[in-house]
PDB file of C-alpha atoms in Angstrom:
ATOM      1  CA  MET A   1      77.648  89.462  95.174  1.00 51.00           C
ATOM      2  CA  SER A   2      74.666  89.441  97.506  1.00 50.00           C
ATOM      3  CA  ARG A   3      74.268  93.235  97.692  1.00 54.00           C
ATOM      4  CA  SER A   4      72.050  95.054  95.277  1.00 50.00           C
ATOM      5  CA  LEU A   5      73.990  97.527  93.204  1.00 55.00           C
ATOM      6  CA  THR A   6      72.529 100.923  92.418  1.00 50.00           C
ATOM      7  CA  THR A   7      71.724 102.011  88.891  1.00 47.00           C
ATOM      8  CA  SER A   8      72.727 105.457  87.681  1.00 45.00           C
ATOM      9  CA  SER A   9      69.088 106.616  87.664  1.00 46.00           C
ATOM     10  CA  GLN A  10      68.990 106.068  91.449  1.00 49.00           C
ATOM     11  CA  MET A  11      72.182 108.012  92.206  1.00 41.00           C
ATOM     12  CA  PRO A  12      71.901 111.134  94.325  1.00 41.00           C
ATOM     13  CA  SER A  13      74.474 113.898  93.952  1.00 47.00           C
ATOM     14  CA  ARG A  14      78.034 113.126  95.138  1.00 61.00           C
ATOM     15  CA  HIS A  15      77.274 109.439  94.709  1.00 73.00           C
ATOM     16  CA  LYS A  16      76.283 108.957  98.354  1.00 90.00           C
ATOM     17  CA  VAL A  17      74.162 105.815  98.395  1.00 95.00           C
ATOM     18  CA  PRO A  18      73.411 104.050 101.701  1.00 96.00           C
ATOM     19  CA  GLY A  19      74.636 100.462 101.509  1.00 97.00           C
ATOM     20  CA  GLY A  20      76.614 101.302  98.371  1.00 97.00           C
ATOM     21  CA  THR A  21      79.762  99.674  97.082  1.00 97.00           C
ATOM     22  CA  TYR A  22      82.569 102.143  96.312  1.00 98.00           C
ATOM     23  CA  PHE A  23      86.010 102.150  94.739  1.00 98.00           C
ATOM     24  CA  PHE A  24      88.439 104.651  96.296  1.00 98.00           C
ATOM     25  CA  THR A  25      91.874 105.983  95.428  1.00 98.00           C
ATOM     26  CA  LEU A  26      93.805 108.010  97.996  1.00 98.00           C
ATOM     27  CA  ARG A  27      97.215 109.531  97.341  1.00 98.00           C
ATOM     28  CA  LEU A  28      99.990 111.004  99.402  1.00 97.00           C
ATOM     29  CA  ARG A  29     101.041 114.573  98.605  1.00 95.00           C
ATOM     30  CA  ASP A  30     104.575 113.472  97.777  1.00 95.00           C
ATOM     31  CA  PRO A  31     104.435 111.209  94.696  1.00 95.00           C
ATOM     32  CA  HIS A  32     107.831 109.725  95.632  1.00 96.00           C
ATOM     33  CA  ALA A  33     106.922 108.901  99.250  1.00 96.00           C
ATOM     34  CA  THR A  34     106.855 105.311 100.479  1.00 97.00           C
ATOM     35  CA  LEU A  35     105.058 105.947 103.779  1.00 97.00           C
ATOM     36  CA  LEU A  36     102.125 103.629 103.124  1.00 98.00           C
ATOM     37  CA  VAL A  37     104.273 100.511 102.719  1.00 97.00           C
ATOM     38  CA  ASP A  38     106.987 101.628 105.164  1.00 97.00           C
ATOM     39  CA  HIS A  39     104.345 102.008 107.876  1.00 97.00           C
ATOM     40  CA  VAL A  40     101.708  99.542 106.698  1.00 96.00           C
ATOM     41  CA  ASP A  41     101.057  98.309 110.245  1.00 97.00           C
ATOM     42  CA  ILE A  42     100.039 101.837 111.281  1.00 97.00           C
ATOM     43  CA  LEU A  43      97.773 102.029 108.227  1.00 97.00           C
ATOM     44  CA  ARG A  44      96.188  98.658 109.077  1.00 96.00           C
ATOM     45  CA  SER A  45      95.551  99.859 112.632  1.00 97.00           C
ATOM     46  CA  ALA A  46      93.947 103.071 111.352  1.00 98.00           C
ATOM     47  CA  VAL A  47      91.645 101.097 109.031  1.00 97.00           C
ATOM     48  CA  SER A  48      90.783  98.704 111.851  1.00 97.00           C
ATOM     49  CA  LEU A  49      89.913 101.637 114.123  1.00 98.00           C
ATOM     50  CA  ALA A  50      87.583 103.077 111.474  1.00 98.00           C
ATOM     51  CA  ARG A  51      85.925  99.681 110.949  1.00 98.00           C
ATOM     52  CA  LYS A  52      85.306  99.331 114.687  1.00 97.00           C
ATOM     53  CA  ARG A  53      83.848 102.815 114.972  1.00 97.00           C
ATOM     54  CA  TRP A  54      81.761 102.749 111.772  1.00 97.00           C
ATOM     55  CA  ALA A  55      81.320  99.332 110.199  1.00 96.00           C
ATOM     56  CA  PHE A  56      82.150  98.637 106.561  1.00 97.00           C
ATOM     57  CA  GLU A  57      83.417  95.643 104.603  1.00 97.00           C
ATOM     58  CA  ILE A  58      86.614  95.710 102.584  1.00 96.00           C
ATOM     59  CA  ASP A  59      86.201  93.820  99.339  1.00 96.00           C
ATOM     60  CA  THR A  60      89.603  94.671  97.863  1.00 96.00           C
ATOM     61  CA  ALA A  61      92.616  96.574  99.162  1.00 96.00           C
ATOM     62  CA  MET A  62      95.827  97.463  97.339  1.00 97.00           C
ATOM     63  CA  ILE A  63      98.449  99.517  99.146  1.00 97.00           C
ATOM     64  CA  LEU A  64     101.219 101.042  97.040  1.00 98.00           C
ATOM     65  CA  PRO A  65     104.087 103.183  98.358  1.00 98.00           C
ATOM     66  CA  ASN A  66     102.320 106.518  97.741  1.00 97.00           C
ATOM     67  CA  ARG A  67      98.658 105.617  97.122  1.00 98.00           C
ATOM     68  CA  MET A  68      96.027 103.048  97.899  1.00 98.00           C
ATOM     69  CA  HIS A  69      92.975 101.609  96.201  1.00 98.00           C
ATOM     70  CA  MET A  70      90.108 100.047  98.128  1.00 98.00           C
ATOM     71  CA  ILE A  71      86.653  98.740  97.414  1.00 98.00           C
ATOM     72  CA  TRP A  72      84.244  99.047 100.321  1.00 98.00           C
ATOM     73  CA  HIS A  73      80.706  97.869 100.972  1.00 98.00           C
ATOM     74  CA  LEU A  74      78.952 100.331 103.292  1.00 98.00           C
ATOM     75  CA  PRO A  75      76.196  99.211 105.657  1.00 97.00           C
ATOM     76  CA  ASP A  76      72.549  99.745 104.787  1.00 96.00           C
ATOM     77  CA  GLN A  77      71.323 103.181 105.915  1.00 95.00           C
ATOM     78  CA  ASP A  78      74.890 104.580 105.843  1.00 96.00           C
ATOM     79  CA  ALA A  79      76.539 106.457 102.995  1.00 96.00           C
ATOM     80  CA  ASP A  80      79.142 108.470 104.918  1.00 97.00           C
ATOM     81  CA  TYR A  81      82.424 107.140 103.600  1.00 97.00           C
ATOM     82  CA  ALA A  82      84.097 110.546 104.109  1.00 96.00           C
ATOM     83  CA  LYS A  83      84.052 110.307 107.918  1.00 97.00           C
ATOM     84  CA  ARG A  84      85.737 106.899 107.688  1.00 98.00           C
ATOM     85  CA  TRP A  85      88.473 108.235 105.422  1.00 97.00           C
ATOM     86  CA  ARG A  86      89.001 111.280 107.676  1.00 96.00           C
ATOM     87  CA  LEU A  87      89.581 108.969 110.614  1.00 97.00           C
ATOM     88  CA  ILE A  88      91.904 106.663 108.664  1.00 97.00           C
ATOM     89  CA  LYS A  89      93.976 109.530 107.296  1.00 96.00           C
ATOM     90  CA  SER A  90      94.252 111.343 110.622  1.00 95.00           C
ATOM     91  CA  ALA A  91      94.946 108.189 112.689  1.00 96.00           C
ATOM     92  CA  PHE A  92      97.661 107.118 110.255  1.00 96.00           C
ATOM     93  CA  SER A  93      99.236 110.577 110.229  1.00 94.00           C
ATOM     94  CA  ARG A  94      99.121 111.044 114.021  1.00 93.00           C
ATOM     95  CA  ASN A  95     100.758 107.691 114.675  1.00 94.00           C
ATOM     96  CA  LEU A  96     103.723 108.085 112.339  1.00 94.00           C
ATOM     97  CA  PRO A  97     107.077 108.706 114.011  1.00 92.00           C
ATOM     98  CA  ASP A  98     107.847 112.415 114.517  1.00 84.00           C
ATOM     99  CA  SER A  99     110.877 112.158 112.241  1.00 82.00           C
ATOM    100  CA  VAL A 100     108.649 111.207 109.286  1.00 80.00           C
ATOM    101  CA  THR A 101     106.235 114.131 109.143  1.00 69.00           C
ATOM    102  CA  PRO A 102     106.605 117.887 109.290  1.00 60.00           C
ATOM    103  CA  GLN A 103     104.823 119.512 112.209  1.00 58.00           C
ATOM    104  CA  SER A 104     103.543 122.501 110.214  1.00 53.00           C
ATOM    105  CA  GLU A 105     100.084 122.506 108.589  1.00 53.00           C
ATOM    106  CA  GLY A 106      98.949 119.586 110.704  1.00 60.00           C
ATOM    107  CA  ARG A 107     100.154 116.087 110.010  1.00 60.00           C
ATOM    108  CA  ALA A 108      97.277 114.828 107.868  1.00 62.00           C
ATOM    109  CA  ASN A 109      97.407 117.896 105.619  1.00 69.00           C
ATOM    110  CA  ALA A 110     101.164 117.541 105.282  1.00 85.00           C
ATOM    111  CA  ILE A 111     100.991 113.902 104.180  1.00 93.00           C
ATOM    112  CA  TRP A 112      97.796 113.310 102.214  1.00 95.00           C
ATOM    113  CA  GLN A 113      96.364 114.955  99.150  1.00 94.00           C
ATOM    114  CA  ARG A 114      93.367 116.934 100.270  1.00 89.00           C
ATOM    115  CA  ARG A 115      90.801 115.056  98.196  1.00 90.00           C
ATOM    116  CA  PHE A 116      90.319 111.433  97.267  1.00 93.00           C
ATOM    117  CA  TRP A 117      88.651 109.823  94.305  1.00 95.00           C
ATOM    118  CA  GLU A 118      85.518 107.741  94.819  1.00 96.00           C
ATOM    119  CA  HIS A 119      83.392 105.833  92.352  1.00 96.00           C
ATOM    120  CA  LEU A 120      80.033 104.231  93.086  1.00 97.00           C
ATOM    121  CA  ILE A 121      80.084 100.691  91.703  1.00 97.00           C
ATOM    122  CA  GLN A 122      77.179 100.257  89.306  1.00 96.00           C
ATOM    123  CA  ASP A 123      76.944  96.522  88.646  1.00 97.00           C
ATOM    124  CA  GLU A 124      78.893  93.252  88.652  1.00 97.00           C
ATOM    125  CA  GLY A 125      80.874  94.233  85.527  1.00 97.00           C
ATOM    126  CA  ASP A 126      81.865  97.551  87.097  1.00 97.00           C
ATOM    127  CA  LEU A 127      82.915  95.735  90.281  1.00 97.00           C
ATOM    128  CA  ALA A 128      85.046  93.286  88.279  1.00 96.00           C
ATOM    129  CA  LEU A 129      86.672  96.168  86.381  1.00 97.00           C
ATOM    130  CA  HIS A 130      87.572  98.076  89.555  1.00 97.00           C
ATOM    131  CA  ARG A 131      88.845  94.934  91.291  1.00 96.00           C
ATOM    132  CA  HIS A 132      91.065  94.397  88.260  1.00 95.00           C
ATOM    133  CA  LEU A 133      92.287  98.025  88.384  1.00 96.00           C
ATOM    134  CA  ALA A 134      93.199  97.684  92.058  1.00 96.00           C
ATOM    135  CA  ILE A 135      94.788  94.255  91.793  1.00 95.00           C
ATOM    136  CA  THR A 136      96.929  95.108  88.771  1.00 96.00           C
ATOM    137  CA  ALA A 137      98.132  98.464  90.159  1.00 96.00           C
ATOM    138  CA  PRO A 138     101.495  97.079  91.382  1.00 96.00           C
ATOM    139  CA  ILE A 139     102.160  95.663  87.921  1.00 95.00           C
ATOM    140  CA  SER A 140     101.297  98.986  86.263  1.00 95.00           C
ATOM    141  CA  ALA A 141     103.580 100.783  88.742  1.00 96.00           C
ATOM    142  CA  GLY A 142     106.453  98.378  88.007  1.00 95.00           C
ATOM    143  CA  LEU A 143     106.464  97.032  91.568  1.00 95.00           C
ATOM    144  CA  ALA A 144     105.581  93.400  90.807  1.00 94.00           C
ATOM    145  CA  LYS A 145     105.470  91.037  87.850  1.00 94.00           C
ATOM    146  CA  ARG A 146     102.303  89.295  89.045  1.00 91.00           C
ATOM    147  CA  ALA A 147      99.446  90.741  91.086  1.00 86.00           C
ATOM    148  CA  GLY A 148      99.635  88.022  93.718  1.00 87.00           C
ATOM    149  CA  ASP A 149     103.314  88.791  94.395  1.00 89.00           C
ATOM    150  CA  TRP A 150     102.719  92.267  95.870  1.00 92.00           C
ATOM    151  CA  PRO A 151     102.600  91.781  99.663  1.00 93.00           C
ATOM    152  CA  PHE A 152     100.480  94.847 100.502  1.00 94.00           C
ATOM    153  CA  SER A 153      97.187  93.657  99.076  1.00 91.00           C
ATOM    154  CA  SER A 154      94.100  91.737 100.031  1.00 86.00           C
ATOM    155  CA  LEU A 155      94.871  89.357  97.133  1.00 78.00           C
ATOM    156  CA  TYR A 156      98.279  88.481  98.592  1.00 58.00           C
ATOM    157  CA  ARG A 157      96.820  87.943 102.067  1.00 60.00           C
ATOM    158  CA  ARG A 158      93.983  85.829 100.614  1.00 64.00           C
ATOM    159  CA  ASN A 159      96.429  83.721  98.571  1.00 64.00           C
ATOM    160  CA  ARG A 160      98.722  83.236 101.582  1.00 63.00           C
ATOM    161  CA  SER A 161      95.777  82.169 103.754  1.00 62.00           C
ATOM    162  CA  GLN A 162      94.540  79.739 101.090  1.00 61.00           C
ATOM    163  CA  SER A 163      98.070  78.297 100.717  1.00 59.00           C
ATOM    164  CA  ALA A 164      98.283  77.745 104.478  1.00 59.00           C
ATOM    165  CA  GLN A 165      94.895  76.013 104.475  1.00 60.00           C
ATOM    166  CA  ARG A 166      95.960  73.762 101.569  1.00 57.00           C
ATOM    167  CA  ALA A 167      99.209  72.931 103.365  1.00 58.00           C
ATOM    168  CA  ALA A 168      97.327  72.058 106.570  1.00 56.00           C
ATOM    169  CA  ARG A 169      94.954  69.796 104.627  1.00 57.00           C
ATOM    170  CA  SER A 170      97.901  68.201 102.856  1.00 54.00           C
ATOM    171  CA  ASP A 171      99.641  67.565 106.190  1.00 53.00           C
ATOM    172  CA  ARG A 172      96.518  65.896 107.565  1.00 52.00           C
ATOM    173  CA  ASP A 173      96.172  63.773 104.417  1.00 56.00           C
ATOM    174  CA  HIS A 174      99.548  62.116 105.161  1.00 49.00           C
ATOM    175  CA  LEU A 175      98.567  61.015 108.675  1.00 48.00           C
ATOM    176  CA  LYS A 176      97.528  57.472 109.413  1.00 47.00           C
ATOM    177  CA  PRO A 177      93.815  57.033 110.227  1.00 52.00           C
ATOM    178  CA  GLY A 178      93.106  57.964 113.845  1.00 49.00           C
ATOM    179  CA  PHE A 179      96.176  60.169 114.268  1.00 46.00           C
ATOM    180  CA  ARG A 180      95.848  63.913 114.796  1.00 44.00           C
ATOM    181  CA  PRO A 181      98.363  66.719 114.296  1.00 45.00           C
ATOM    182  CA  VAL A 182     100.458  67.552 117.356  1.00 43.00           C
ATOM    183  CA  SER A 183      98.937  71.058 117.531  1.00 40.00           C
ATOM    184  CA  GLU A 184      95.461  69.559 118.006  1.00 43.00           C
ATOM    185  CA  VAL A 185      96.696  67.208 120.742  1.00 40.00           C
ATOM    186  CA  ILE A 186      98.433  70.081 122.571  1.00 40.00           C
ATOM    187  CA  LEU A 187      95.230  72.123 122.485  1.00 42.00           C
ATOM    188  CA  ASP A 188      93.263  69.218 123.931  1.00 40.00           C
ATOM    189  CA  THR A 189      95.710  68.626 126.809  1.00 38.00           C
ATOM    190  CA  ALA A 190      95.846  72.349 127.621  1.00 41.00           C
ATOM    191  CA  ASP A 191      92.105  72.296 128.222  1.00 40.00           C
ATOM    192  CA  LEU A 192      92.528  69.629 130.914  1.00 40.00           C
ATOM    193  CA  HIS A 193      94.596  71.799 133.266  1.00 38.00           C
TER     194      HIS A 193
END
């Protein structure tokens, strides 16, 4: 990892370190709810909105029916992960269908647990441990037999993307020299018009 990780002697209170790498767990109030996977597109949009407004990198993401785990890298000079989570939680809650959420208390308060758990990643071993915790969460919850099988994770999306790239390379390997895939030819002819 190219970022420098902070040692515990450098940690200010509340673990707010500009440019830090953090592991987060957020939970829904209802432990039996399935809102996060039922409305994963709304959640993705809320995360995308937060990333556009206040940049951060997602290292790992694991979305379970009633909780999520994420590892973020914050930009240098910025340690305010709380404002990002406020936006994600409120945008997700506001965009759910009316039939899903009670109107009392405010939507975000009705859906999410008030607090979330954060952990400042200390070093490469700590990062590996928390990646493992996130990636194996669907197995621990009895939702998947293998980590890569759970569709609501960065691991699944990464594996699917890598499989598509391998398939594309494999398809090109079977072509005779000088021939190109039809999709490339179509793109070239579209540029002529």
